CSV table of C-alpha atoms and ligand atoms in Angstrom, one decimal:
chain,number,residue,atom,x,y,z
A,1,MET,CA,11.9,-35.8,46.2
A,2,LYS,CA,10.4,-33.2,48.6
A,3,ILE,CA,9.0,-34.2,52.0
A,4,GLY,CA,6.7,-32.2,54.2
A,5,ILE,CA,6.2,-32.9,57.9
A,6,VAL,CA,3.2,-31.3,59.7
A,7,GLY,CA,3.6,-31.0,63.5
A,8,LEU,CA,7.0,-30.4,65.1
A,9,GLY,CA,6.8,-32.2,68.5
A,10,PHE,CA,9.1,-35.1,69.4
A,11,VAL,CA,8.0,-37.3,66.5
A,12,GLY,CA,7.8,-34.6,63.8
A,13,LEU,CA,10.9,-32.8,64.7
A,14,SER,CA,13.0,-36.0,65.0
A,15,LEU,CA,11.7,-37.2,61.6
A,16,THR,CA,12.3,-33.7,60.1
A,17,SER,CA,15.9,-33.6,61.4
A,18,VAL,CA,16.7,-37.2,60.4
A,19,LEU,CA,15.3,-36.9,56.8
A,20,ALA,CA,17.0,-33.5,56.3
A,21,SER,CA,20.3,-34.8,57.6
A,22,LYS,CA,20.1,-37.7,55.1
A,23,GLY,CA,19.9,-35.0,52.3
A,24,TYR,CA,16.2,-35.1,51.5
A,25,ASP,CA,14.5,-31.7,50.6
A,26,VAL,CA,12.4,-31.3,53.7
A,27,VAL,CA,9.9,-28.7,55.0
A,28,GLY,CA,8.8,-28.9,58.6
A,29,ILE,CA,5.6,-27.1,59.4
A,30,ASP,CA,4.1,-26.1,62.7
A,31,THR,CA,1.3,-23.6,63.3
A,32,ASP,CA,3.1,-22.3,66.4
A,33,LYS,CA,5.1,-19.3,64.9
A,34,GLU,CA,7.2,-18.9,68.0
A,35,LYS,CA,8.2,-22.6,67.9
A,36,CYS,CA,9.2,-22.3,64.3
A,37,LYS,CA,11.3,-19.2,65.1
A,38,LYS,CA,13.1,-21.0,67.9
A,39,ILE,CA,13.8,-24.0,65.7
A,40,ASN,CA,15.2,-21.8,63.0
A,41,ASP,CA,17.5,-20.3,65.6
A,42,PHE,CA,18.5,-23.9,66.6
A,43,LYS,CA,16.7,-23.6,69.9
A,44,ILE,CA,14.8,-26.9,70.4
A,45,PRO,CA,11.7,-26.4,72.5
A,46,PHE,CA,12.4,-29.6,74.5
A,47,PHE,CA,15.5,-31.7,75.4
A,48,GLU,CA,16.2,-34.7,73.3
A,49,PRO,CA,19.7,-36.2,73.0
A,50,ASP,CA,21.2,-35.8,69.6
A,51,LEU,CA,18.3,-33.8,68.2
A,52,GLU,CA,20.1,-30.5,68.1
A,53,LYS,CA,23.1,-32.1,66.3
A,54,THR,CA,20.9,-33.8,63.8
A,55,LEU,CA,18.8,-30.7,63.2
A,56,LYS,CA,21.9,-28.6,62.6
A,57,ASN,CA,23.2,-31.2,60.2
A,58,GLY,CA,19.8,-31.0,58.4
A,59,PHE,CA,19.9,-27.2,58.2
A,60,ARG,CA,23.3,-27.5,56.4
A,61,LYS,CA,21.5,-29.4,53.7
A,62,LYS,CA,18.0,-28.7,52.4
A,63,LEU,CA,15.7,-27.9,55.4
A,64,THR,CA,13.0,-25.3,55.8
A,65,ILE,CA,10.9,-24.7,59.0
A,66,THR,CA,7.8,-22.6,58.6
A,67,ASP,CA,4.3,-22.1,59.8
A,68,ASN,CA,3.0,-21.7,56.2
A,69,PHE,CA,1.3,-24.8,54.7
A,70,ILE,CA,1.8,-23.5,51.2
A,71,SER,CA,5.3,-25.0,51.3
A,72,LEU,CA,3.6,-28.4,51.0
A,73,LYS,CA,2.5,-27.6,47.4
A,74,ASP,CA,5.3,-29.4,45.7
A,75,CYS,CA,5.8,-32.2,48.2
A,76,ASP,CA,5.8,-35.9,47.1
A,77,ILE,CA,5.4,-37.1,50.6
A,78,ILE,CA,3.6,-35.5,53.6
A,79,PHE,CA,3.8,-36.9,57.2
A,80,ILE,CA,1.1,-35.9,59.7
A,81,THR,CA,2.7,-35.8,63.1
A,82,VAL,CA,0.5,-33.5,65.1
A,83,GLY,CA,-0.5,-34.4,68.7
A,84,THR,CA,-3.7,-36.1,69.8
A,85,PRO,CA,-4.1,-35.0,73.4
A,86,GLN,CA,-6.4,-36.5,75.9
A,87,LYS,CA,-9.9,-35.4,76.9
A,88,SER,CA,-11.0,-35.9,80.5
A,89,ASN,CA,-13.0,-39.0,79.6
A,90,GLY,CA,-10.0,-40.7,78.1
A,91,GLU,CA,-10.9,-40.0,74.4
A,92,ILE,CA,-8.4,-38.4,72.1
A,93,GLN,CA,-8.9,-34.9,70.7
A,94,LEU,CA,-8.9,-34.8,67.0
A,95,SER,CA,-8.9,-31.0,66.6
A,96,MET,CA,-5.2,-30.8,65.6
A,97,ILE,CA,-5.6,-33.7,63.1
A,98,LYS,CA,-8.6,-32.1,61.6
A,99,ASN,CA,-7.0,-28.7,61.2
A,100,ALA,CA,-3.8,-30.2,59.7
A,101,THR,CA,-5.8,-32.4,57.3
A,102,GLN,CA,-7.9,-29.5,56.1
A,103,GLU,CA,-4.9,-27.4,55.4
A,104,ILE,CA,-3.2,-30.2,53.6
A,105,GLY,CA,-6.4,-30.8,51.6
A,106,LYS,CA,-6.6,-27.2,50.5
A,107,ILE,CA,-2.9,-27.3,49.4
A,108,ILE,CA,-3.1,-30.5,47.4
A,109,LYS,CA,-6.3,-29.2,45.6
A,110,ASN,CA,-4.1,-26.9,43.6
A,111,SER,CA,-1.0,-29.1,43.4
A,112,LYS,CA,0.1,-31.0,40.4
A,113,LYS,CA,1.6,-33.6,42.6
A,114,THR,CA,0.0,-36.9,43.6
A,115,PRO,CA,1.4,-37.1,47.2
A,116,ILE,CA,1.4,-39.9,49.7
A,117,ILE,CA,0.2,-38.7,53.0
A,118,PHE,CA,1.5,-40.7,56.0
A,119,LEU,CA,-0.6,-40.5,59.2
A,120,LYS,CA,1.9,-40.9,62.1
A,121,SER,CA,-0.2,-39.4,64.9
A,122,THR,CA,-1.6,-41.9,67.3
A,123,VAL,CA,-5.3,-42.2,66.5
A,124,ILE,CA,-8.0,-44.7,67.4
A,125,PRO,CA,-9.2,-47.2,64.8
A,126,GLY,CA,-11.4,-45.6,62.2
A,127,VAL,CA,-9.9,-42.1,62.2
A,128,ALA,CA,-7.8,-42.5,59.1
A,129,GLN,CA,-10.7,-43.7,57.0
A,130,ASN,CA,-13.6,-41.9,58.6
A,131,THR,CA,-12.0,-38.6,59.4
A,132,VAL,CA,-8.6,-38.0,57.7
A,133,SER,CA,-9.5,-39.5,54.3
A,134,ARG,CA,-12.9,-37.7,54.2
A,135,ILE,CA,-11.5,-34.3,55.1
A,136,LEU,CA,-8.7,-34.7,52.6
A,137,GLU,CA,-11.1,-35.6,49.8
A,138,LYS,CA,-13.5,-32.8,50.8
A,139,PHE,CA,-10.9,-30.0,50.9
A,140,SER,CA,-8.9,-31.2,47.9
A,141,GLY,CA,-11.7,-32.2,45.7
A,142,LYS,CA,-9.5,-35.3,44.9
A,143,LYS,CA,-10.0,-39.0,45.4
A,144,ALA,CA,-7.9,-41.0,47.9
A,145,GLY,CA,-6.2,-43.9,46.2
A,146,ARG,CA,-6.3,-42.2,42.8
A,147,GLU,CA,-5.0,-38.6,43.2
A,148,PHE,CA,-3.3,-38.9,46.5
A,149,GLY,CA,-2.5,-41.8,48.8
A,150,LEU,CA,-3.2,-42.1,52.5
A,151,VAL,CA,-1.1,-44.5,54.6
A,152,SER,CA,-1.4,-45.1,58.4
A,153,ASN,CA,2.2,-45.3,59.7
A,154,PRO,CA,2.3,-45.4,63.5
A,155,GLU,CA,5.4,-44.4,65.3
A,156,PHE,CA,7.2,-46.4,68.0
A,157,LEU,CA,10.1,-44.0,69.0
A,158,GLN,CA,10.9,-43.5,72.7
A,159,GLU,CA,11.8,-40.1,74.1
A,160,THR,CA,15.5,-39.9,74.9
A,161,THR,CA,16.3,-42.3,72.0
A,162,ALA,CA,14.1,-40.5,69.5
A,163,ILE,CA,16.8,-39.9,66.9
A,164,ARG,CA,18.2,-43.5,67.0
A,165,ASP,CA,14.6,-44.9,66.9
A,166,THR,CA,13.7,-42.7,64.0
A,167,LYS,CA,16.8,-43.9,62.1
A,168,PHE,CA,16.5,-47.5,63.1
A,169,PRO,CA,12.9,-48.5,63.9
A,170,HIS,CA,12.3,-52.2,64.8
A,171,VAL,CA,9.4,-52.4,62.5
A,172,VAL,CA,7.5,-50.3,59.9
A,173,ILE,CA,3.7,-50.5,59.8
A,174,LEU,CA,1.9,-49.4,56.7
A,175,GLY,CA,-1.9,-49.4,56.8
A,176,GLY,CA,-4.2,-48.6,53.9
A,177,ASN,CA,-5.6,-49.8,50.6
A,178,ARG,CA,-3.3,-51.8,48.3
A,179,THR,CA,-2.9,-49.1,45.7
A,180,LYS,CA,0.1,-47.8,43.7
A,181,PHE,CA,0.6,-45.4,46.6
A,182,MET,CA,1.1,-48.3,49.0
A,183,ASP,CA,3.7,-49.8,46.7
A,184,LYS,CA,5.5,-46.5,46.5
A,185,ALA,CA,5.3,-46.1,50.3
A,186,LYS,CA,6.8,-49.5,50.8
A,187,LYS,CA,9.6,-48.7,48.4
A,188,PHE,CA,10.4,-45.4,50.0
A,189,LEU,CA,10.5,-46.9,53.6
A,190,SER,CA,12.4,-50.0,52.7
A,191,LYS,CA,15.1,-47.7,51.1
A,192,LEU,CA,15.1,-45.5,54.2
A,193,HIS,CA,15.2,-48.5,56.6
A,194,PRO,CA,17.0,-51.4,54.8
A,195,GLY,CA,16.4,-54.8,56.5
A,196,VAL,CA,13.6,-53.5,58.8
A,197,PRO,CA,10.5,-55.7,58.7
A,198,ILE,CA,7.6,-53.9,57.0
A,199,ILE,CA,4.0,-55.0,57.8
A,200,VAL,CA,1.4,-54.0,55.3
A,201,THR,CA,-2.2,-54.1,56.6
A,202,ASN,CA,-5.3,-52.0,56.5
A,203,HIS,CA,-5.8,-48.6,58.2
A,204,GLN,CA,-7.8,-49.8,61.2
A,205,THR,CA,-5.3,-52.7,62.0
A,206,ALA,CA,-2.4,-50.3,61.8
A,207,GLU,CA,-4.2,-48.0,64.2
A,208,ILE,CA,-4.9,-50.7,66.8
A,209,ILE,CA,-1.3,-52.0,66.5
A,210,LYS,CA,0.0,-48.7,68.0
A,211,TYR,CA,-2.4,-49.1,71.0
A,212,ALA,CA,-1.6,-52.8,71.3
A,213,ASN,CA,2.1,-52.0,71.5
A,214,ASN,CA,1.8,-49.2,74.1
A,215,SER,CA,-0.8,-51.1,76.2
A,216,PHE,CA,1.4,-54.2,76.2
A,217,LEU,CA,4.4,-52.2,77.4
A,218,ALA,CA,2.1,-50.7,80.2
A,219,THR,CA,1.0,-54.3,81.0
A,220,LYS,CA,4.6,-55.4,81.5
A,221,ILE,CA,5.3,-52.5,83.8
A,222,SER,CA,2.1,-53.0,85.9
A,223,PHE,CA,2.8,-56.8,86.0
A,224,ILE,CA,6.3,-56.2,87.4
A,225,ASN,CA,5.0,-53.5,89.8
A,226,GLN,CA,2.5,-56.0,91.2
A,227,LEU,CA,5.3,-58.5,91.6
A,228,SER,CA,7.4,-55.8,93.2
A,229,ASN,CA,4.7,-55.2,95.8
A,230,ILE,CA,4.5,-58.9,96.5
A,231,CYS,CA,8.3,-59.1,96.8
A,232,GLN,CA,8.3,-56.3,99.3
A,233,ASN,CA,6.3,-58.5,101.6
A,234,ILE,CA,8.7,-61.5,101.3
A,235,PRO,CA,11.7,-60.9,103.6
A,236,GLY,CA,14.8,-60.8,101.5
A,237,ALA,CA,13.1,-61.1,98.1
A,238,ASN,CA,14.3,-58.8,95.3
A,239,VAL,CA,12.1,-57.9,92.3
A,240,ASP,CA,15.1,-57.2,90.1
A,241,ASP,CA,16.3,-60.7,90.4
A,242,VAL,CA,12.8,-61.9,89.6
A,243,ALA,CA,12.8,-59.6,86.5
A,244,SER,CA,16.2,-60.7,85.3
A,245,ALA,CA,15.3,-64.4,85.7
A,246,ILE,CA,11.9,-64.3,83.9
A,247,GLY,CA,13.4,-61.9,81.3
A,248,LEU,CA,15.7,-64.6,80.2
A,249,ASP,CA,12.7,-66.7,79.1
A,250,PRO,CA,12.5,-65.7,75.4
A,251,ARG,CA,8.7,-65.9,75.6
A,252,ILE,CA,8.8,-63.1,78.2
A,253,GLY,CA,11.8,-60.9,77.2
A,254,LYS,CA,13.8,-58.7,79.6
A,255,LEU,CA,12.7,-55.2,78.5
A,256,PHE,CA,10.1,-53.1,80.4
A,257,LEU,CA,10.4,-55.2,83.5
A,258,ASN,CA,11.9,-52.5,85.6
A,259,ALA,CA,9.7,-52.1,88.6
A,260,GLY,CA,9.1,-48.6,89.9
A,261,PRO,CA,6.6,-46.0,90.9
A,262,GLY,CA,4.4,-46.6,87.8
A,263,TYR,CA,4.5,-45.6,84.1
A,264,GLY,CA,4.2,-41.9,83.2
A,265,GLY,CA,4.9,-39.7,80.2
A,266,SER,CA,2.8,-38.4,77.4
A,267,CYS,CA,2.0,-41.7,75.8
A,268,LEU,CA,1.5,-44.9,77.9
A,269,PRO,CA,-1.0,-43.4,80.4
A,270,LYS,CA,-2.9,-41.6,77.6
A,271,ASP,CA,-3.0,-44.6,75.2
A,272,VAL,CA,-4.1,-47.1,77.8
A,273,LYS,CA,-7.0,-44.8,78.7
A,274,ALA,CA,-7.9,-44.1,75.0
A,275,ILE,CA,-8.0,-47.8,74.1
A,276,MET,CA,-10.1,-48.5,77.2
A,277,ASN,CA,-12.5,-45.8,76.2
A,278,PHE,CA,-12.7,-47.2,72.7
A,279,SER,CA,-13.1,-50.7,73.9
A,280,SER,CA,-16.0,-49.8,76.2
A,281,LYS,CA,-17.7,-48.0,73.3
A,282,ALA,CA,-17.3,-51.0,71.2
A,283,GLY,CA,-19.0,-53.1,73.8
A,284,VAL,CA,-15.9,-54.9,75.0
A,285,SER,CA,-15.4,-54.3,78.7
A,286,PRO,CA,-11.7,-53.5,79.1
A,287,THR,CA,-11.3,-55.7,82.2
A,288,PHE,CA,-7.6,-56.5,81.7
A,289,LEU,CA,-6.5,-52.9,80.8
A,290,SER,CA,-8.5,-51.5,83.7
A,291,ALA,CA,-6.3,-53.7,86.0
A,292,VAL,CA,-3.2,-52.4,84.3
A,293,GLU,CA,-4.3,-48.9,84.9
A,294,LYS,CA,-5.5,-49.6,88.5
A,295,ILE,CA,-2.1,-51.0,89.4
A,296,ASN,CA,-0.4,-47.9,88.0
A,297,GLN,CA,-2.7,-45.8,90.2
A,298,GLN,CA,-2.1,-47.9,93.2
A,299,GLN,CA,1.6,-47.4,93.0
A,300,ILE,CA,1.1,-43.8,94.0
A,301,GLU,CA,-1.0,-44.9,97.0
A,302,ASN,CA,1.6,-47.5,97.9
A,303,ILE,CA,4.4,-44.9,98.0
A,304,LEU,CA,2.3,-42.5,100.0
A,305,LYS,CA,1.6,-45.3,102.5
A,306,ILE,CA,5.3,-46.1,102.8
A,307,ILE,CA,6.1,-42.4,103.4
A,308,LYS,CA,3.3,-42.2,106.1
A,309,ASN,CA,4.3,-45.4,107.8
A,310,THR,CA,8.0,-44.4,108.0
A,311,CYS,CA,7.6,-40.7,108.8
A,312,GLY,CA,4.4,-40.8,110.9
A,313,SER,CA,2.4,-37.6,110.3
A,314,ILE,CA,3.7,-35.8,107.3
A,315,LYS,CA,2.1,-32.5,108.1
A,316,ASN,CA,4.8,-29.8,108.0
A,317,LYS,CA,7.5,-32.4,107.5
A,318,LYS,CA,10.2,-31.6,104.9
A,319,ILE,CA,10.0,-34.2,102.2
A,320,THR,CA,12.6,-34.2,99.5
A,321,VAL,CA,11.6,-35.5,96.1
A,322,LEU,CA,14.6,-36.5,93.9
A,323,GLY,CA,13.6,-36.7,90.2
A,324,LEU,CA,10.7,-34.9,88.5
A,325,ALA,CA,11.1,-36.0,84.9
A,326,PHE,CA,9.0,-39.0,83.9
A,327,LYS,CA,12.2,-40.9,83.1
A,328,PRO,CA,15.9,-40.0,83.2
A,329,HIS,CA,17.7,-37.9,80.5
A,330,THR,CA,14.7,-35.7,79.6
A,331,ASP,CA,13.1,-32.5,80.9
A,332,ASP,CA,9.6,-33.9,80.1
A,333,ILE,CA,7.3,-33.9,83.1
A,334,ARG,CA,4.1,-34.8,81.3
A,335,ASP,CA,2.1,-37.3,83.4
A,336,SER,CA,5.1,-37.8,85.6
A,337,ILE,CA,4.3,-40.0,88.6
A,338,SER,CA,6.6,-37.8,90.6
A,339,LEU,CA,4.3,-34.8,90.1
A,340,LYS,CA,1.3,-36.8,91.2
A,341,ILE,CA,3.1,-37.8,94.4
A,342,ILE,CA,4.0,-34.1,95.1
A,343,LYS,CA,0.3,-33.1,94.6
A,344,GLU,CA,-0.7,-35.8,97.2
A,345,LEU,CA,2.0,-34.8,99.6
A,346,LEU,CA,0.9,-31.1,99.3
A,347,LYS,CA,-2.7,-32.2,100.1
A,348,ASN,CA,-1.2,-33.7,103.3
A,349,GLN,CA,0.5,-30.3,104.0
A,350,ALA,CA,4.0,-31.6,103.7
A,351,LYS,CA,6.7,-29.2,102.8
A,352,ILE,CA,8.2,-30.3,99.6
A,353,THR,CA,11.7,-29.7,98.2
A,354,VAL,CA,12.6,-31.0,94.8
A,355,HIS,CA,15.6,-31.7,92.7
A,356,ASP,CA,16.0,-32.8,89.1
A,357,PRO,CA,19.0,-32.4,86.8
A,358,MET,CA,16.8,-31.1,83.9
A,359,ALA,CA,13.2,-30.8,84.8
A,360,ILE,CA,13.1,-28.0,87.5
A,361,GLU,CA,12.1,-25.2,85.2
A,362,ASN,CA,9.2,-27.2,83.7
A,363,THR,CA,8.1,-28.2,87.2
A,364,ARG,CA,8.2,-24.6,88.4
A,365,THR,CA,5.6,-23.7,85.8
A,366,LYS,CA,3.2,-26.2,87.5
A,367,PHE,CA,3.8,-25.7,91.3
A,368,LYS,CA,5.2,-22.2,91.3
A,369,ASP,CA,6.1,-21.2,94.9
A,370,LYS,CA,4.1,-24.0,96.5
A,371,ILE,CA,7.3,-26.1,96.7
A,372,THR,CA,11.1,-25.4,97.0
A,373,TYR,CA,13.5,-26.0,94.1
A,374,GLU,CA,17.1,-26.9,94.6
A,375,ASN,CA,19.9,-27.4,92.1
A,376,SER,CA,22.0,-29.4,94.4
A,377,ILE,CA,21.1,-32.8,95.9
A,378,SER,CA,22.9,-31.9,99.1
A,379,LEU,CA,20.8,-28.7,99.6
A,380,ALA,CA,17.6,-30.5,98.7
A,381,LEU,CA,18.4,-33.1,101.5
A,382,LYS,CA,19.4,-30.5,104.2
A,383,ASP,CA,17.1,-30.8,107.2
A,384,SER,CA,14.8,-33.2,105.3
A,385,ASN,CA,12.6,-35.7,107.2
A,386,CYS,CA,12.4,-38.1,104.3
A,387,CYS,CA,13.8,-38.4,100.8
A,388,ILE,CA,12.1,-40.2,98.0
A,389,ILE,CA,13.9,-41.1,94.8
A,390,MET,CA,11.4,-41.1,91.9
A,391,THR,CA,13.5,-40.9,88.7
A,392,ALA,CA,16.5,-43.1,88.0
A,393,TRP,CA,18.9,-40.3,87.2
A,394,PRO,CA,22.5,-41.8,87.5
A,395,GLU,CA,23.6,-39.0,89.9
A,396,TYR,CA,21.1,-40.4,92.5
A,397,SER,CA,22.7,-43.8,92.5
A,398,LYS,CA,25.9,-42.2,93.7
A,399,ILE,CA,24.4,-40.7,96.9
A,400,GLN,CA,26.8,-41.2,99.8
A,401,ASN,CA,26.6,-40.9,103.6
A,402,LYS,CA,28.2,-37.5,103.5
A,403,ILE,CA,25.3,-36.2,101.4
A,404,LEU,CA,22.7,-37.8,103.8
A,405,LYS,CA,24.3,-36.5,106.9
A,406,ASN,CA,22.5,-33.2,106.9
A,407,MET,CA,19.1,-34.8,106.8
A,408,LYS,CA,17.0,-34.4,109.9
A,409,ASN,CA,15.7,-38.0,109.7
A,410,LYS,CA,17.8,-40.2,107.5
A,411,ILE,CA,14.9,-42.0,105.7
A,412,VAL,CA,15.4,-42.8,102.0
A,413,ILE,CA,12.7,-44.4,99.9
A,414,ASP,CA,14.1,-45.6,96.7
A,415,SER,CA,11.3,-46.3,94.2
A,416,ARG,CA,13.8,-47.3,91.5
A,417,ARG,CA,16.3,-49.4,93.6
A,418,ILE,CA,19.3,-47.4,92.3
A,419,LEU,CA,21.2,-46.7,95.5
A,420,LYS,CA,23.9,-49.3,95.3
A,421,ASN,CA,25.9,-48.4,98.5
A,422,SER,CA,25.0,-51.1,101.0
A,423,LYS,CA,26.7,-49.2,103.8
A,424,LEU,CA,24.4,-46.2,103.8
A,425,ASP,CA,23.7,-44.9,107.3
A,426,CYS,CA,19.9,-44.4,106.9
A,427,THR,CA,16.6,-46.2,107.0
A,428,TYR,CA,16.5,-47.5,103.5
A,429,ILE,CA,13.3,-48.7,101.9
A,430,ALA,CA,13.4,-49.9,98.4
A,431,LEU,CA,10.3,-50.7,96.4
A,432,GLY,CA,10.4,-54.4,95.5
A,433,ILE,CA,12.9,-55.5,98.1
A,434,GLY,CA,11.4,-57.4,101.1
A,435,LYS,CA,12.7,-56.4,104.6
B,1,LIG,C1,6.4,-44.9,74.8
B,1,LIG,C2,6.8,-46.2,74.1
B,1,LIG,O1,7.8,-46.8,74.8
B,1,LIG,C3,7.2,-45.9,72.7
B,1,LIG,O2,7.4,-47.1,72.0
B,1,LIG,C4,6.1,-45.1,72.0
B,1,LIG,O3,6.4,-44.7,70.6
B,1,LIG,C5,5.8,-43.8,72.7
B,1,LIG,O4,5.5,-44.1,74.1
B,1,LIG,C6,4.7,-43.1,72.1
B,1,LIG,O5,3.6,-43.6,72.0
B,1,LIG,O6,5.0,-42.0,71.5
B,1,LIG,P1,7.9,-43.0,76.0
B,1,LIG,O7,6.7,-42.2,76.3
B,1,LIG,O8,9.1,-42.2,75.5
B,1,LIG,O9,7.7,-44.1,74.9
B,1,LIG,O10,8.3,-43.6,77.4
B,1,LIG,P2,8.8,-45.1,77.9
B,1,LIG,O11,10.3,-45.2,77.7
B,1,LIG,O12,8.0,-46.1,77.3
B,1,LIG,O13,8.5,-45.0,79.4
B,1,LIG,C7,7.2,-44.8,79.9
B,1,LIG,C8,7.1,-44.9,81.4
B,1,LIG,O14,7.3,-46.2,81.8
B,1,LIG,C9,8.2,-44.1,82.1
B,1,LIG,O15,7.6,-43.4,83.2
B,1,LIG,C10,9.2,-45.1,82.6
B,1,LIG,O16,9.9,-44.8,83.7
B,1,LIG,C11,8.2,-46.3,82.8
B,1,LIG,N1,8.9,-47.6,82.7
B,1,LIG,C12,9.4,-48.0,81.6
B,1,LIG,C13,9.0,-48.4,83.9
B,1,LIG,O17,8.6,-48.0,85.0
B,1,LIG,N2,9.7,-49.6,83.8
B,1,LIG,C14,10.2,-50.1,82.6
B,1,LIG,O18,10.7,-51.2,82.6
B,1,LIG,C15,10.0,-49.3,81.5
């Protein structure tokens, strides 16, 4: 069985590597020639734990990486994993989906195969049927459900655990018509993920499931962040104890209740906005999701207020930002709250010094020489008027008095409550802990 994967971002490259390492004959395709060259040289364009090892393992078996769609000709299964970036009004851009689909259509026109095409990219309800299926039929001259199958198959992997999540998903969603292709899709995925629940539904339900999942995760985060702000105003209250306690109620669950500066990354912020936009167009006012988004936005304002209240005027003050990546163990800074805070601080003419174990180079491309970059926490804190911990990197939890001693004003704002040393000689303000 030959498998093609179109779009080699986090989702596509993880899937390519996992399937190839399992011994499938795999071709990974991306229109970015430079990216393909890098991958062929084992240089992964982003950091993801275990990806390099899995990819190398795949290359030892039957894996090809190319920018040429012709390699899809003899594929039995094709996954579409291209990105759906955001427009300024919150809608998703379908240009990459349309291009990929056209190319796939042209290839299957002359292919003897009757492939199943899995749509993994995150798309709003209706895209599989109204856009992808139509383009495939137009460019291939073949009929969906008869000469090829189209199955919506949203992805739930998280960055930093992408390989594990690809191998062991908690659920498999298959959306589409109940044709022989759906039976084959189910058979293939149940063999790949034995014991994992498979939900078979139609395209539009599969599409909304992905948005429901991500917007519910965002909801949990905004909920706990609102609670965190309330706790901060109750002397002695601690949001982590609240989260642990309510998390033990099986109806609530303990995950995604870690209060912080708000949710970032390339998915949660984008997906909440996209579903809000879709909802408004459908005539359903997204009251609830607007609140989720508003709370996320307010976290930035809250943090700025805390900095201003503790430091007084921040003009020309040296403020150290520890953590740039949108979460630990990645170099990804897309939609990172840390970067939003830096932008605001720069507007207030603060002098910013930043540290991150992995994301400095990506941040440099955004802020260039507007801020100072340090590879050591100690140097980043030297002469600083205020330090703010934005990302829960383990190294920040180990900060000791000897590292803080060179600060000009020993003020530490811990947005993640990771500083465990209760004997720190500084003004310590932790989000979610009432003074
Ligand atoms: C998210 C979802 O978790 C995945 O299930 C989904 O497949 C993916 O989006 C996607 O749509 O592709 P990811 O973007 O990797 O995954 O990031 P998360 O781990 O969900 O974290 C998102 C943000 O929420 C981060 O800024 C993180 O720090 C924040 N967060 C998360 C919290 O502030 N508190 C929490 O308890 C959990």
